[in-house]
PDB file of C-alpha atoms in Angstrom:
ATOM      1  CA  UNK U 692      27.012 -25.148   1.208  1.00 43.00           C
ATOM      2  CA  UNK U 693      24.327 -22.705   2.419  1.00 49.00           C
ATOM      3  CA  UNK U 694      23.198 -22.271   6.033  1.00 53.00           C
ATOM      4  CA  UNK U 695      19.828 -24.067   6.636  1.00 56.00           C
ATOM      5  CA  UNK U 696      17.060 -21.070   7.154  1.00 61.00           C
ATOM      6  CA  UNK U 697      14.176 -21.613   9.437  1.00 69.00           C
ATOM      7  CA  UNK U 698      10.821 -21.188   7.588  1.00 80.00           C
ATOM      8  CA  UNK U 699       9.117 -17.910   7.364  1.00 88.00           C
ATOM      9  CA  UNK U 700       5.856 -16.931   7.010  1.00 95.00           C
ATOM     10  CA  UNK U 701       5.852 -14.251   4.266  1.00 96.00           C
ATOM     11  CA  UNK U 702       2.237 -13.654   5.036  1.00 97.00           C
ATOM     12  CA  UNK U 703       2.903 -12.081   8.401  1.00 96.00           C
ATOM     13  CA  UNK U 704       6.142 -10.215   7.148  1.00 96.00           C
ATOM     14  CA  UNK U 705       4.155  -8.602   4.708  1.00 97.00           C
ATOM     15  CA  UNK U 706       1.192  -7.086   6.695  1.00 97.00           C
ATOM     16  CA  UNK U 707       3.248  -6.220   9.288  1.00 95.00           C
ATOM     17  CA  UNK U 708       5.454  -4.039   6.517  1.00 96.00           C
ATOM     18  CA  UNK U 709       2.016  -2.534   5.042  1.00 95.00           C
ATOM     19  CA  UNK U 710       0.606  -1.675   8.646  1.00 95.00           C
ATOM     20  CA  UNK U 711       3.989   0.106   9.534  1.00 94.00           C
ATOM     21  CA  UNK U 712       4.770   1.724   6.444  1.00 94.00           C
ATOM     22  CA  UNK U 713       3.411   5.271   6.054  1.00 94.00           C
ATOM     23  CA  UNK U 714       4.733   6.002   2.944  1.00 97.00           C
ATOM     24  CA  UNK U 715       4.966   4.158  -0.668  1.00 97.00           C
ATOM     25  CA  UNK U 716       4.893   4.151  -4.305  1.00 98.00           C
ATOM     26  CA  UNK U 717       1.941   4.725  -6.634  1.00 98.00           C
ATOM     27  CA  UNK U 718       2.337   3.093  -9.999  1.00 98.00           C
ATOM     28  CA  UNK U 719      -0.863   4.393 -12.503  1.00 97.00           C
ATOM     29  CA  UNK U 720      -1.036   4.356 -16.594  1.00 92.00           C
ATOM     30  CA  UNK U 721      -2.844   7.093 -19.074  1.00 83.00           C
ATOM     31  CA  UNK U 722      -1.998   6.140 -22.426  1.00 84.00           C
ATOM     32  CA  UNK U 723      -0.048   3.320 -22.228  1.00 86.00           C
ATOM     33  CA  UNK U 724       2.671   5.567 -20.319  1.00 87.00           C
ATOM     34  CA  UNK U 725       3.261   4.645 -16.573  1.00 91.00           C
ATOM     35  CA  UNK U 726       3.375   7.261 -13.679  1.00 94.00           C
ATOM     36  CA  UNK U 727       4.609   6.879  -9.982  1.00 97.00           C
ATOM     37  CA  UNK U 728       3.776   8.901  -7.302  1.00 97.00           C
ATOM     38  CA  UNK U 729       4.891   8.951  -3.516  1.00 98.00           C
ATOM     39  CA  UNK U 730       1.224   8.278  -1.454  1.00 98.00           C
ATOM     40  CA  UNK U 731       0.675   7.851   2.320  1.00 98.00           C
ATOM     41  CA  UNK U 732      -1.237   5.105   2.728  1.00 98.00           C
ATOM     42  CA  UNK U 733      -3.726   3.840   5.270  1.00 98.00           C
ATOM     43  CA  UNK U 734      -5.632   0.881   6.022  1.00 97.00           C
ATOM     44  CA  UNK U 735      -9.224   0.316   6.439  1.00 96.00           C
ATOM     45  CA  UNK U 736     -11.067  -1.686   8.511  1.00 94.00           C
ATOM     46  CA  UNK U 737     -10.689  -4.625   6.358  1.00 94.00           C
ATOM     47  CA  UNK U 738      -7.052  -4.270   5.263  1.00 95.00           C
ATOM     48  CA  UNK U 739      -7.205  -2.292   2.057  1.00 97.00           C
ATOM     49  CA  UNK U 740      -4.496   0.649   2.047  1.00 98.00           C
ATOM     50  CA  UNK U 741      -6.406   4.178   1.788  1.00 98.00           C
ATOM     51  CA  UNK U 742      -5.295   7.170   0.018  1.00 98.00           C
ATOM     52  CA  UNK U 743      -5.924  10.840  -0.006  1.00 98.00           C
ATOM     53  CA  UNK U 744      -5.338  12.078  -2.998  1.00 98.00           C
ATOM     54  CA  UNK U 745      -5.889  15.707  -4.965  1.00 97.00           C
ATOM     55  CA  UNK U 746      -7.605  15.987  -8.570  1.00 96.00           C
ATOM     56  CA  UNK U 747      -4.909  18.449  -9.215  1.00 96.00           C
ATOM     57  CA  UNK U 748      -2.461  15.232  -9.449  1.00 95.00           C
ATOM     58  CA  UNK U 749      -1.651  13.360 -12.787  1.00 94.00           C
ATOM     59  CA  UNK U 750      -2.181  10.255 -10.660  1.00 95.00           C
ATOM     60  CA  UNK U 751      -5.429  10.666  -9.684  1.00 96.00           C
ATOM     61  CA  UNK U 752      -6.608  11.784 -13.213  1.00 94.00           C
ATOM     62  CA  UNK U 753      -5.255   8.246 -14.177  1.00 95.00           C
ATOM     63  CA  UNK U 754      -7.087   6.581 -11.738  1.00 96.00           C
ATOM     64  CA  UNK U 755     -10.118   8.099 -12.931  1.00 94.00           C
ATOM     65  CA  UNK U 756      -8.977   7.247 -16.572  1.00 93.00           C
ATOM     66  CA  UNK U 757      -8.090   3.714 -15.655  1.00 94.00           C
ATOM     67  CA  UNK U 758      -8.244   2.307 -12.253  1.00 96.00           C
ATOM     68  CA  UNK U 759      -5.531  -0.137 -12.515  1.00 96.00           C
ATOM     69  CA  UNK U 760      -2.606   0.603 -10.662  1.00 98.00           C
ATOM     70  CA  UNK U 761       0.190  -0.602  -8.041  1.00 98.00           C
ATOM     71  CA  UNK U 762       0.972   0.250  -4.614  1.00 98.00           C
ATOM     72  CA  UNK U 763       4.881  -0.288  -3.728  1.00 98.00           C
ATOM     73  CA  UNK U 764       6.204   0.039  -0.353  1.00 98.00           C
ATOM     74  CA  UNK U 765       9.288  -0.676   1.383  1.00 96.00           C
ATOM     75  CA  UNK U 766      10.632  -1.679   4.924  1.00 93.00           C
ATOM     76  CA  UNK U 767      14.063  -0.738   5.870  1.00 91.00           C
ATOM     77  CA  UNK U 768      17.022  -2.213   4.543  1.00 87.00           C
ATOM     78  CA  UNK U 769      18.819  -4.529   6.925  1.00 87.00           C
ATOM     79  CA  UNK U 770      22.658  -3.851   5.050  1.00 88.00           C
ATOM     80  CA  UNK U 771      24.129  -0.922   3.494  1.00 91.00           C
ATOM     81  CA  UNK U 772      22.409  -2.877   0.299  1.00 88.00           C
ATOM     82  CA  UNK U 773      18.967  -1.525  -0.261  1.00 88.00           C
ATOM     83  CA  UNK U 774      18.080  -4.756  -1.773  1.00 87.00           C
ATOM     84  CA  UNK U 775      17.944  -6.692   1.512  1.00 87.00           C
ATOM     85  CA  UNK U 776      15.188  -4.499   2.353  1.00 91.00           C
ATOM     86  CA  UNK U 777      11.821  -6.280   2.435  1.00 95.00           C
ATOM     87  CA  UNK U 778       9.435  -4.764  -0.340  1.00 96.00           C
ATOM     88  CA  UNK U 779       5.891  -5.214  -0.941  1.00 98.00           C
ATOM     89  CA  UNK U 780       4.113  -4.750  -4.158  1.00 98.00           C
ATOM     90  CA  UNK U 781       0.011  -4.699  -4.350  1.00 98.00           C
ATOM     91  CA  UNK U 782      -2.159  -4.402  -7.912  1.00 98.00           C
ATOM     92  CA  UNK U 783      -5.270  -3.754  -8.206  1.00 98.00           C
ATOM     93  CA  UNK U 784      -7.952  -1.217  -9.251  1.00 98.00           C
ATOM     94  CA  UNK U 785      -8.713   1.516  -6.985  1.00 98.00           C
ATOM     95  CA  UNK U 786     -11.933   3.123  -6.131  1.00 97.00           C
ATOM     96  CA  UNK U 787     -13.121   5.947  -4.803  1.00 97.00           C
ATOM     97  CA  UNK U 788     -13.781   5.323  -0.899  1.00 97.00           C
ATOM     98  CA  UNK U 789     -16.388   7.279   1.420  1.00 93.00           C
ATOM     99  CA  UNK U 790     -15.443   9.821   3.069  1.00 92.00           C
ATOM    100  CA  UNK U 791     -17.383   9.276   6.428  1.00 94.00           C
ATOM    101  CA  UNK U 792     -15.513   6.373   7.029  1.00 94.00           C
ATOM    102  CA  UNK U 793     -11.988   6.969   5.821  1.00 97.00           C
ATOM    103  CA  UNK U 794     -11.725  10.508   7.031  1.00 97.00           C
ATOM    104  CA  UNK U 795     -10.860   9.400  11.069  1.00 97.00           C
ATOM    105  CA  UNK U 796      -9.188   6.561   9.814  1.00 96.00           C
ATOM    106  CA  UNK U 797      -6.863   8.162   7.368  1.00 98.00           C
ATOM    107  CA  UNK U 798      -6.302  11.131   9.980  1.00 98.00           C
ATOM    108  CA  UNK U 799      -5.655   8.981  13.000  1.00 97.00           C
ATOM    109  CA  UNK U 800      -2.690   7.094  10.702  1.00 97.00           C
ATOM    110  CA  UNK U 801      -1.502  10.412   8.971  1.00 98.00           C
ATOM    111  CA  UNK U 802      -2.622  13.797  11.524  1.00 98.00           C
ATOM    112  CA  UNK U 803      -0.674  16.153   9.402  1.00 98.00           C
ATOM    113  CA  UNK U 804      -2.975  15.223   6.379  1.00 98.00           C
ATOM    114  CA  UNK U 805      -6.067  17.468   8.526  1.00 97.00           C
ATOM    115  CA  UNK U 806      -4.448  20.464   7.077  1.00 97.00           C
ATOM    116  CA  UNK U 807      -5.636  19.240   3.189  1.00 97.00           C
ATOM    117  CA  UNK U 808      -8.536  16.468   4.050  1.00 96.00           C
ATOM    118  CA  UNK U 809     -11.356  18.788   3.810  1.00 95.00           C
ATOM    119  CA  UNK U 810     -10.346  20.707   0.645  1.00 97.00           C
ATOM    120  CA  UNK U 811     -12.438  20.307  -2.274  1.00 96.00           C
ATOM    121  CA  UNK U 812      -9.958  18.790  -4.410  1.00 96.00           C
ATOM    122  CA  UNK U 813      -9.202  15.855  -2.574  1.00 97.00           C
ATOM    123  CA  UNK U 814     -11.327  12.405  -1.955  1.00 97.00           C
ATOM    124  CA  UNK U 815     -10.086   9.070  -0.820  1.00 98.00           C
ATOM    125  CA  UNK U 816      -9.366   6.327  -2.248  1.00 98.00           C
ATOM    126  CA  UNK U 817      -9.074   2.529  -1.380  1.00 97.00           C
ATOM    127  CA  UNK U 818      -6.819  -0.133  -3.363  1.00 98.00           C
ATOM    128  CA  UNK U 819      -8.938  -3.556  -4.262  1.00 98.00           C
ATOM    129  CA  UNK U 820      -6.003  -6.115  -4.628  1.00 98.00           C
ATOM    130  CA  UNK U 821      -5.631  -8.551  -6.900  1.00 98.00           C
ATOM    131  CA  UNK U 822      -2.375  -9.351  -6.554  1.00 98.00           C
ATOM    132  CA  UNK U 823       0.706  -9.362  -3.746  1.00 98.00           C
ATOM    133  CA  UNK U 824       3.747 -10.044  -4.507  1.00 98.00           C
ATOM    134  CA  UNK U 825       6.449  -9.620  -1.613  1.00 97.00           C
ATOM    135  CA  UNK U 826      10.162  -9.685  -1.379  1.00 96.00           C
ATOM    136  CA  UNK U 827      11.910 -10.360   2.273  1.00 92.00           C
ATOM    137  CA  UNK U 828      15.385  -9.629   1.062  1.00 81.00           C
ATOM    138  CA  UNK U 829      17.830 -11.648  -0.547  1.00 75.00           C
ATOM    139  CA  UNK U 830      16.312 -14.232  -2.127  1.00 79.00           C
ATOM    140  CA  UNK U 831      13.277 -14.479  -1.117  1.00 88.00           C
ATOM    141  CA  UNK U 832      10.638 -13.584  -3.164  1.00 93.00           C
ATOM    142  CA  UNK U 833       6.781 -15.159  -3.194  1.00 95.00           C
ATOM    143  CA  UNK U 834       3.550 -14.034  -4.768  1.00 97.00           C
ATOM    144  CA  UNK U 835       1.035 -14.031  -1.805  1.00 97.00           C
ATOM    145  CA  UNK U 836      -2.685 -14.732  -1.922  1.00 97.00           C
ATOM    146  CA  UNK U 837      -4.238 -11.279  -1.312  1.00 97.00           C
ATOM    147  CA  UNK U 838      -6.701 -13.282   0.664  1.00 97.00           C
ATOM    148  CA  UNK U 839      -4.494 -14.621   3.095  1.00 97.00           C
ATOM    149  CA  UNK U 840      -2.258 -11.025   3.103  1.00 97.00           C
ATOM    150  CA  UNK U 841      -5.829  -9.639   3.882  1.00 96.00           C
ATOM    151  CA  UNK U 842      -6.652 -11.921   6.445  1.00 95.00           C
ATOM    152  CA  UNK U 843      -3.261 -11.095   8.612  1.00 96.00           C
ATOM    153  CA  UNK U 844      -3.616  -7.874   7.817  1.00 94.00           C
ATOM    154  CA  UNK U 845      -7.216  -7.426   9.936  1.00 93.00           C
ATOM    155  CA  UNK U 846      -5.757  -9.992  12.457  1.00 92.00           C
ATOM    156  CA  UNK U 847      -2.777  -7.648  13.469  1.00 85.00           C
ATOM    157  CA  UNK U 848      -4.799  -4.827  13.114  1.00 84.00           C
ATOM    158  CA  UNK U 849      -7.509  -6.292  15.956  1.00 80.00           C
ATOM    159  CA  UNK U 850      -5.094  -7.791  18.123  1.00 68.00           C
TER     160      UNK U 850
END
């Protein structure tokens, strides 16, 4: 018989993994063949990760091509088994984001990044999503309301 769990709130888990993450997963498709890159995300004011990414990159040519794309990231695991680690995945269709306002943002998250920010091929970019789905380990998997996720998101951010 299994051990009565107290209720979580998958919500929280999940913008607190996507404000403490720095680093994740970009999924993108050209030509109905997928691509992933490793991104450092940021968040914006109102919870949408940010990205700084180079038109030398295959990824961002596919974002250009197609905007669609996925954002994984991942929180440590909590076993020797990296499936008990809790995992985030957001979809959506990125855009490209202004500069003004992502530049201090992005910097203040990832400092190293000053080195590259200002070069000519790189612009940033901010993930509209559509779609959350999070997994808190072991059995425990729920598709969130990006809503909500962006709601808690803002909420830990300011407080």
């Amino acid at each position: 018989m299994a051990a009565k769990q107290e209720p979580r709130d998958f919500v929280a888990e999940a913008a607190r993994l996507l404000r403490q993450v720095g680093v994740g997963t970009l999924a993108t498709v050209a030509d109905g063949m997928p691509n992933a890159a490793l991104v450092t995300p940021a968040l914006a004011p109102d919870g949408a990760p940010l990205l700084l990414l180079s038109t030398l990159a295959v990824h961002t040519r596919q974002l250009a091509a197609h905007s669609a794309c996925s954002l994984l990231l991942a929180g440590a695991a909590t076993s020797d088994n990296p499936q008990t680690a809790p995992r985030l995945s957001l979809s959506g269709r990125a855009v490209t984001a202004d500069s003004a306002t992502s530049r201090p943002l992005y910097l203040a998250r990832h400092p190293y990044a000053a080195l590259y920010a200002d070069f000519a091929d790189f612009s940033f970019w901010r993930l509209e999503v559509t779609r959350a789905h999070y997994i808190g380990g072991f059995a425990a998997a729920v598709m969130l309301d990006p809503e909500a996720l962006r709601r808690k998101i803002v909420a830990g951010m300011n407080g």
